[in-house]
PDB file of C-alpha atoms in Angstrom:
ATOM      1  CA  UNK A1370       6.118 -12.476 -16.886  1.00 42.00           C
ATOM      2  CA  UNK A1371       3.383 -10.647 -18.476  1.00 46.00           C
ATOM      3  CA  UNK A1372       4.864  -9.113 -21.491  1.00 54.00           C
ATOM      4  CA  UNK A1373       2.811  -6.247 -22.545  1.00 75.00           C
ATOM      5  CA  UNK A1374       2.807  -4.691 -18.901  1.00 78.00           C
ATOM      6  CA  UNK A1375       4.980  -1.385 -18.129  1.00 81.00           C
ATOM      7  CA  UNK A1376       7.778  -1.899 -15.150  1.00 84.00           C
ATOM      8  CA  UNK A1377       5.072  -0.565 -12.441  1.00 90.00           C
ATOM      9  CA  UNK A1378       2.244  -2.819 -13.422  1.00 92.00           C
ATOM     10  CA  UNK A1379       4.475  -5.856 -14.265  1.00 92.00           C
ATOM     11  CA  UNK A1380       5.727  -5.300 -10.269  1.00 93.00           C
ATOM     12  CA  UNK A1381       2.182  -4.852  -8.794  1.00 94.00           C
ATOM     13  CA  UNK A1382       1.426  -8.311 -10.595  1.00 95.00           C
ATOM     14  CA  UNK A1383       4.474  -9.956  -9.296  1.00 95.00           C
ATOM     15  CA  UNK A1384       3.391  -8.510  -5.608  1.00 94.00           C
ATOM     16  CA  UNK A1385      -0.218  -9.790  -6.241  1.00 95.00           C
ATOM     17  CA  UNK A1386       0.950 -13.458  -6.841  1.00 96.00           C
ATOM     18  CA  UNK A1387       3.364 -12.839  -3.477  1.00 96.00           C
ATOM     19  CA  UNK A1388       0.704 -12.292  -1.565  1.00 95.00           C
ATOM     20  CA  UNK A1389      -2.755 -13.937  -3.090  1.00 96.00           C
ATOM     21  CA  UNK A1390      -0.627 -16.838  -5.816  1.00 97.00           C
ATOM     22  CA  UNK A1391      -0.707 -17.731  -9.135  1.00 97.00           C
ATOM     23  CA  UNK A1392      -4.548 -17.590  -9.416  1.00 98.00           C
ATOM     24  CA  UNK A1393      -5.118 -14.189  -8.838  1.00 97.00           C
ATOM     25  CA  UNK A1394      -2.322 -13.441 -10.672  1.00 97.00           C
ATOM     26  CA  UNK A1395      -3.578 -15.112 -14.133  1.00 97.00           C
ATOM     27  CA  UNK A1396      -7.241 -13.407 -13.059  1.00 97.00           C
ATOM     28  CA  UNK A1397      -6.006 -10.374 -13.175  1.00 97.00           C
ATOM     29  CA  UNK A1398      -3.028 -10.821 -16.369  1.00 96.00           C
ATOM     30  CA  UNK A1399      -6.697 -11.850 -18.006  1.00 96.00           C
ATOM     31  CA  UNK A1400      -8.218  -8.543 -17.130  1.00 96.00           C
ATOM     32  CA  UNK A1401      -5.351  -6.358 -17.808  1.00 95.00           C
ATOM     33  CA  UNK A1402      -4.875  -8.462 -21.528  1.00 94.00           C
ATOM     34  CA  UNK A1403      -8.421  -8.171 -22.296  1.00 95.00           C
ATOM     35  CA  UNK A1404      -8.362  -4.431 -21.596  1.00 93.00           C
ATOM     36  CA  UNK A1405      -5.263  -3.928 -23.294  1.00 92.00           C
ATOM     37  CA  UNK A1406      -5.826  -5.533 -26.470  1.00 92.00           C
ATOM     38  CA  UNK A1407      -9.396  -3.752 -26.559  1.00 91.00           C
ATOM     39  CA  UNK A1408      -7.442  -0.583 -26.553  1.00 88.00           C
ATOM     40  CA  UNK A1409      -7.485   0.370 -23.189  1.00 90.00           C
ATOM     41  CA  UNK A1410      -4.429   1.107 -20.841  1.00 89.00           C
ATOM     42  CA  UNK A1411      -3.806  -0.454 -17.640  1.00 93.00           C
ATOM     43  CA  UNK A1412      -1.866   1.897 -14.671  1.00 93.00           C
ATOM     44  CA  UNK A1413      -0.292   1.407 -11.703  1.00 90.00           C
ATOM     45  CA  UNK A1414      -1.462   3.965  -9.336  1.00 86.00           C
ATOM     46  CA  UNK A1415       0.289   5.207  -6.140  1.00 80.00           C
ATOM     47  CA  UNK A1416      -2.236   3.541  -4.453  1.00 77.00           C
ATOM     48  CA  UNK A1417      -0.972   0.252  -3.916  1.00 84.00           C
ATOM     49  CA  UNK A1418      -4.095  -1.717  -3.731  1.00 89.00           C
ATOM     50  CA  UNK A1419      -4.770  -1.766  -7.437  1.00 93.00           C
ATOM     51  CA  UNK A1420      -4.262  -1.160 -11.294  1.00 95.00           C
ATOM     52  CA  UNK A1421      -6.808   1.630 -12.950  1.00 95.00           C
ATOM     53  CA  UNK A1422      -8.545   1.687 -16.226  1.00 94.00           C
ATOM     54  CA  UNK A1423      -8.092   5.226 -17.398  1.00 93.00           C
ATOM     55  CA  UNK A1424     -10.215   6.547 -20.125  1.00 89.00           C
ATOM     56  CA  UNK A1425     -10.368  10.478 -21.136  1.00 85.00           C
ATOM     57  CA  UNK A1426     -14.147  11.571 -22.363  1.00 79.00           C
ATOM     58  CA  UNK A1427     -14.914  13.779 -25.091  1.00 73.00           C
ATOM     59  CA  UNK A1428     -14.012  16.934 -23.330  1.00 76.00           C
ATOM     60  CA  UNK A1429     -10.904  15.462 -22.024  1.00 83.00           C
ATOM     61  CA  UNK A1430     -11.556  14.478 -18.439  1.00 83.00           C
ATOM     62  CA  UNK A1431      -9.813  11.536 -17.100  1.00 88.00           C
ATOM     63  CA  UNK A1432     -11.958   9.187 -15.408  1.00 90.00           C
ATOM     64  CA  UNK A1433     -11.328   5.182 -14.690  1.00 93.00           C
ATOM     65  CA  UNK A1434     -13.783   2.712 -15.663  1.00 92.00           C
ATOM     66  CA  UNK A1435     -11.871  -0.109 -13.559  1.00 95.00           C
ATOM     67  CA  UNK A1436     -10.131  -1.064 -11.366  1.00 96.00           C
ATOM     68  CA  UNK A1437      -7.916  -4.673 -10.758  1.00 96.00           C
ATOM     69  CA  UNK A1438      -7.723  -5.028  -6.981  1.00 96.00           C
ATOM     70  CA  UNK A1439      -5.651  -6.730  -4.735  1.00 94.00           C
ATOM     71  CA  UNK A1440      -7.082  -6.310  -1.669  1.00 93.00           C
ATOM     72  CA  UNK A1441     -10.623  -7.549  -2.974  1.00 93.00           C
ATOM     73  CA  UNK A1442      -8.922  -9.782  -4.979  1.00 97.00           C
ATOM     74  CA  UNK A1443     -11.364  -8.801  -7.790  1.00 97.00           C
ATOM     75  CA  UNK A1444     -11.922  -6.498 -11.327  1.00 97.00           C
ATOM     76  CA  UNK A1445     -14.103  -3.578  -9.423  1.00 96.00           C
ATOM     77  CA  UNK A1446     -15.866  -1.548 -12.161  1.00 95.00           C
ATOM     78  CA  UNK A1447     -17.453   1.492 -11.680  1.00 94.00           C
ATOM     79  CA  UNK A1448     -20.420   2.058 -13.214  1.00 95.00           C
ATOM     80  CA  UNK A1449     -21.161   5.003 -11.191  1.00 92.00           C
ATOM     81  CA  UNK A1450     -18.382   6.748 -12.998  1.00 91.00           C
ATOM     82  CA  UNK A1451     -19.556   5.547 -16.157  1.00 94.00           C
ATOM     83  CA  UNK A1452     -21.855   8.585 -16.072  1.00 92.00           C
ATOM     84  CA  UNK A1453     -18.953  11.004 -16.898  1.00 90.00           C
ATOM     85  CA  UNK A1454     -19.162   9.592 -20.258  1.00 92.00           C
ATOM     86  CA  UNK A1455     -22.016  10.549 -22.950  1.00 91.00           C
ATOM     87  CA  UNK A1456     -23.534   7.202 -23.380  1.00 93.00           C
ATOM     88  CA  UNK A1457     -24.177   5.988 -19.737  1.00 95.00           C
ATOM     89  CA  UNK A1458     -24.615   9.682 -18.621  1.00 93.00           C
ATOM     90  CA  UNK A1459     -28.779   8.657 -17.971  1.00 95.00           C
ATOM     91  CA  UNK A1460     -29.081   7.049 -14.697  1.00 96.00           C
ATOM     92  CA  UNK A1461     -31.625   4.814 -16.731  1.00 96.00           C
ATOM     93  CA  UNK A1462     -28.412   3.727 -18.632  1.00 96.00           C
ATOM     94  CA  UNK A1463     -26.587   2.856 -15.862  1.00 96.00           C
ATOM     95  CA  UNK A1464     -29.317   1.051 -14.084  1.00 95.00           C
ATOM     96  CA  UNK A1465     -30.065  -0.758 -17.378  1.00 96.00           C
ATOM     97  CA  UNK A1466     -26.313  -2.317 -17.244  1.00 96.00           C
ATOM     98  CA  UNK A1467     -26.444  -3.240 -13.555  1.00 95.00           C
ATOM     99  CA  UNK A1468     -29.733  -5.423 -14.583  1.00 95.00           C
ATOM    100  CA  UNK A1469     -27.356  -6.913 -17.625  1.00 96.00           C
ATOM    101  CA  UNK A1470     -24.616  -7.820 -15.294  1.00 96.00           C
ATOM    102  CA  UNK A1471     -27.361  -9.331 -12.985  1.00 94.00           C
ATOM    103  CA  UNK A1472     -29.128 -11.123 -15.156  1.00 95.00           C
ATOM    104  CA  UNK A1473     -25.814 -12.242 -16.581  1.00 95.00           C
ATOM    105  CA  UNK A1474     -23.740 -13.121 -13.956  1.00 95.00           C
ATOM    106  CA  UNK A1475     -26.110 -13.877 -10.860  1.00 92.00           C
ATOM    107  CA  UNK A1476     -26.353 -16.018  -9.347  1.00 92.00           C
ATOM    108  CA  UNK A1477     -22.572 -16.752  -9.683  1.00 92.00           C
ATOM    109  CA  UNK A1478     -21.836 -13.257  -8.966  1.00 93.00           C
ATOM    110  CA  UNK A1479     -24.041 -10.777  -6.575  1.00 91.00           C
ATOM    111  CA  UNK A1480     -24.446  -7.676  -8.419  1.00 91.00           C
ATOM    112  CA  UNK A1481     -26.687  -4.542  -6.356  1.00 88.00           C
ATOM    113  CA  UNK A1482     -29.058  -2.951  -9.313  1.00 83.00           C
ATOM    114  CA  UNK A1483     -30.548  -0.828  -6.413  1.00 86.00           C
ATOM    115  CA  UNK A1484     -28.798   2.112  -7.858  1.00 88.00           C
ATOM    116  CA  UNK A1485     -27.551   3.844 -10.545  1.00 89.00           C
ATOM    117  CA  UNK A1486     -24.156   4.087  -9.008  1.00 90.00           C
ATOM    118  CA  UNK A1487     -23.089   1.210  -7.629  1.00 91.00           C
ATOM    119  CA  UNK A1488     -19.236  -0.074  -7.995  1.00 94.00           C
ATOM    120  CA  UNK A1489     -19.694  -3.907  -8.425  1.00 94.00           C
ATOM    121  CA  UNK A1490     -16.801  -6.401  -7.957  1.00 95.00           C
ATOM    122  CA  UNK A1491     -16.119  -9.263 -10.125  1.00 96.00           C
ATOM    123  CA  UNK A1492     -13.911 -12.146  -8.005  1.00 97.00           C
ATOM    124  CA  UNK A1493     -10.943 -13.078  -9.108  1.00 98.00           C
ATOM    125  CA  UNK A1494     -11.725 -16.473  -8.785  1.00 97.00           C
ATOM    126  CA  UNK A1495     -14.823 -15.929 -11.155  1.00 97.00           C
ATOM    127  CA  UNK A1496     -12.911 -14.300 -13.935  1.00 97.00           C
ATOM    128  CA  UNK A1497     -11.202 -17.425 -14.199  1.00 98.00           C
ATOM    129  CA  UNK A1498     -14.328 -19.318 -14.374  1.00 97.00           C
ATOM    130  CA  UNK A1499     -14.748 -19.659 -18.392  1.00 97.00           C
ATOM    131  CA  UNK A1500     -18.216 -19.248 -18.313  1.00 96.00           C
ATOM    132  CA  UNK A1501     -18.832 -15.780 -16.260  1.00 96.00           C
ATOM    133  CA  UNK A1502     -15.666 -14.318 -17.909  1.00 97.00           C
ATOM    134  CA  UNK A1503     -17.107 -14.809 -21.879  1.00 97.00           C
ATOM    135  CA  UNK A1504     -20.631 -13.128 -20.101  1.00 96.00           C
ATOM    136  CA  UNK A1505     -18.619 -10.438 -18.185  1.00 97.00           C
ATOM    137  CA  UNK A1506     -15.790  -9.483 -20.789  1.00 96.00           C
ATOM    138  CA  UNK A1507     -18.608  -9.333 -23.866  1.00 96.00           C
ATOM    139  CA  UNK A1508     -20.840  -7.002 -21.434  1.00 96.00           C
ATOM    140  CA  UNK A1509     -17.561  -5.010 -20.459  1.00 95.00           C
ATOM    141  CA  UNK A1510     -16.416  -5.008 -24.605  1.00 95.00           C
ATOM    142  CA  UNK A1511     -19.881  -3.397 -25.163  1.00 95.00           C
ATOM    143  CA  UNK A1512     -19.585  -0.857 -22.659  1.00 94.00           C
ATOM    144  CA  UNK A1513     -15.958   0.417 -24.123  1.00 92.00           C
ATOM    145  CA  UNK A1514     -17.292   0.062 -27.178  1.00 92.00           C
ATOM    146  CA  UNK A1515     -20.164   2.349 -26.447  1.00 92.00           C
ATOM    147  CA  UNK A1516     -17.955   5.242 -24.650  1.00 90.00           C
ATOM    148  CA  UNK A1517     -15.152   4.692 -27.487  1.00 87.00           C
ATOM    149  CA  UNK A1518     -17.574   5.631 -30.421  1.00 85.00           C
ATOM    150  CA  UNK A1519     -18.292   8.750 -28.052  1.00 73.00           C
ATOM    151  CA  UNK A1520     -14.580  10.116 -28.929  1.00 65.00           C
ATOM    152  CA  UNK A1521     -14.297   8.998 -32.653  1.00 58.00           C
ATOM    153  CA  UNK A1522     -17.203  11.627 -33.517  1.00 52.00           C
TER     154      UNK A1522
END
């Protein structure tokens, strides 16, 4: 059991490993630990299909920044939503961190750069590969990092 998980998300794990096993289960308790311990909350949603990433902006408005999915069996995160927040609000921005994930994570992961707005997937069974997951969490650390410092101004 995944200790720092509410009731609803520590169920929607417990259904993931039903379904997909223990693999995608640890992927995902990876995700949801590395989120939560970088400040970030991790919510069930009545959607069963997956776990959210909510963060407010400046002004208030609640987007998500990711999602953990169990029918893609993978961490989807929308970078086309990152341009709610102040520093990815330039499609330039955006494209710029589709190119880092790319140049990152390809060619162990296909990432589209073709636009600004694209909602890349990260497999499951990638996260748990060491290597991506240090390239993909320190990309992903930057990026709350940079829409965190947004709010504490």
């Amino acid at each position: 059991m995944y200790s720092h998980l509410q009731e609803p998300e520590e169920k929607w794990m417990e259904d993931l490993e039903k379904t997909a096993g223990k693999d995608a289960r640890r992927a995902a308790e990876r995700i949801a630990e590395f989120l939560l311990v970088s400040g970030l909350a991790v919510k069930a949603i009545e959607n069963p299909s997956s776990l959210k990433v909510p963060f407010n902006t400046p002004d208030g408005e609640p987007i998500n920044i990711g999602f953990i999915r169990n029918d893609h069996l993978s961490f989807e995160f929308p970078v086309g939503n990152l341009g709610r927040t102040k520093a990815y609000s330039s499609d330039i921005k955006r494209l710029e961190l589709l190119n880092l994930l790319k140049s990152e994570l390809s060619p162990d992961v296909e990432i589209e750069n073709d636009s600004e707005n694209r909602w890349p997937n990260i497999p499951f069974d990638k996260i748990l590969d060491n290597k991506i997951w240090i390239r993909f969490s320190c990309i992903l650390l930057t990026v709350i990092k940079n829409i965190s410092a947004e709010t504490s101004n």
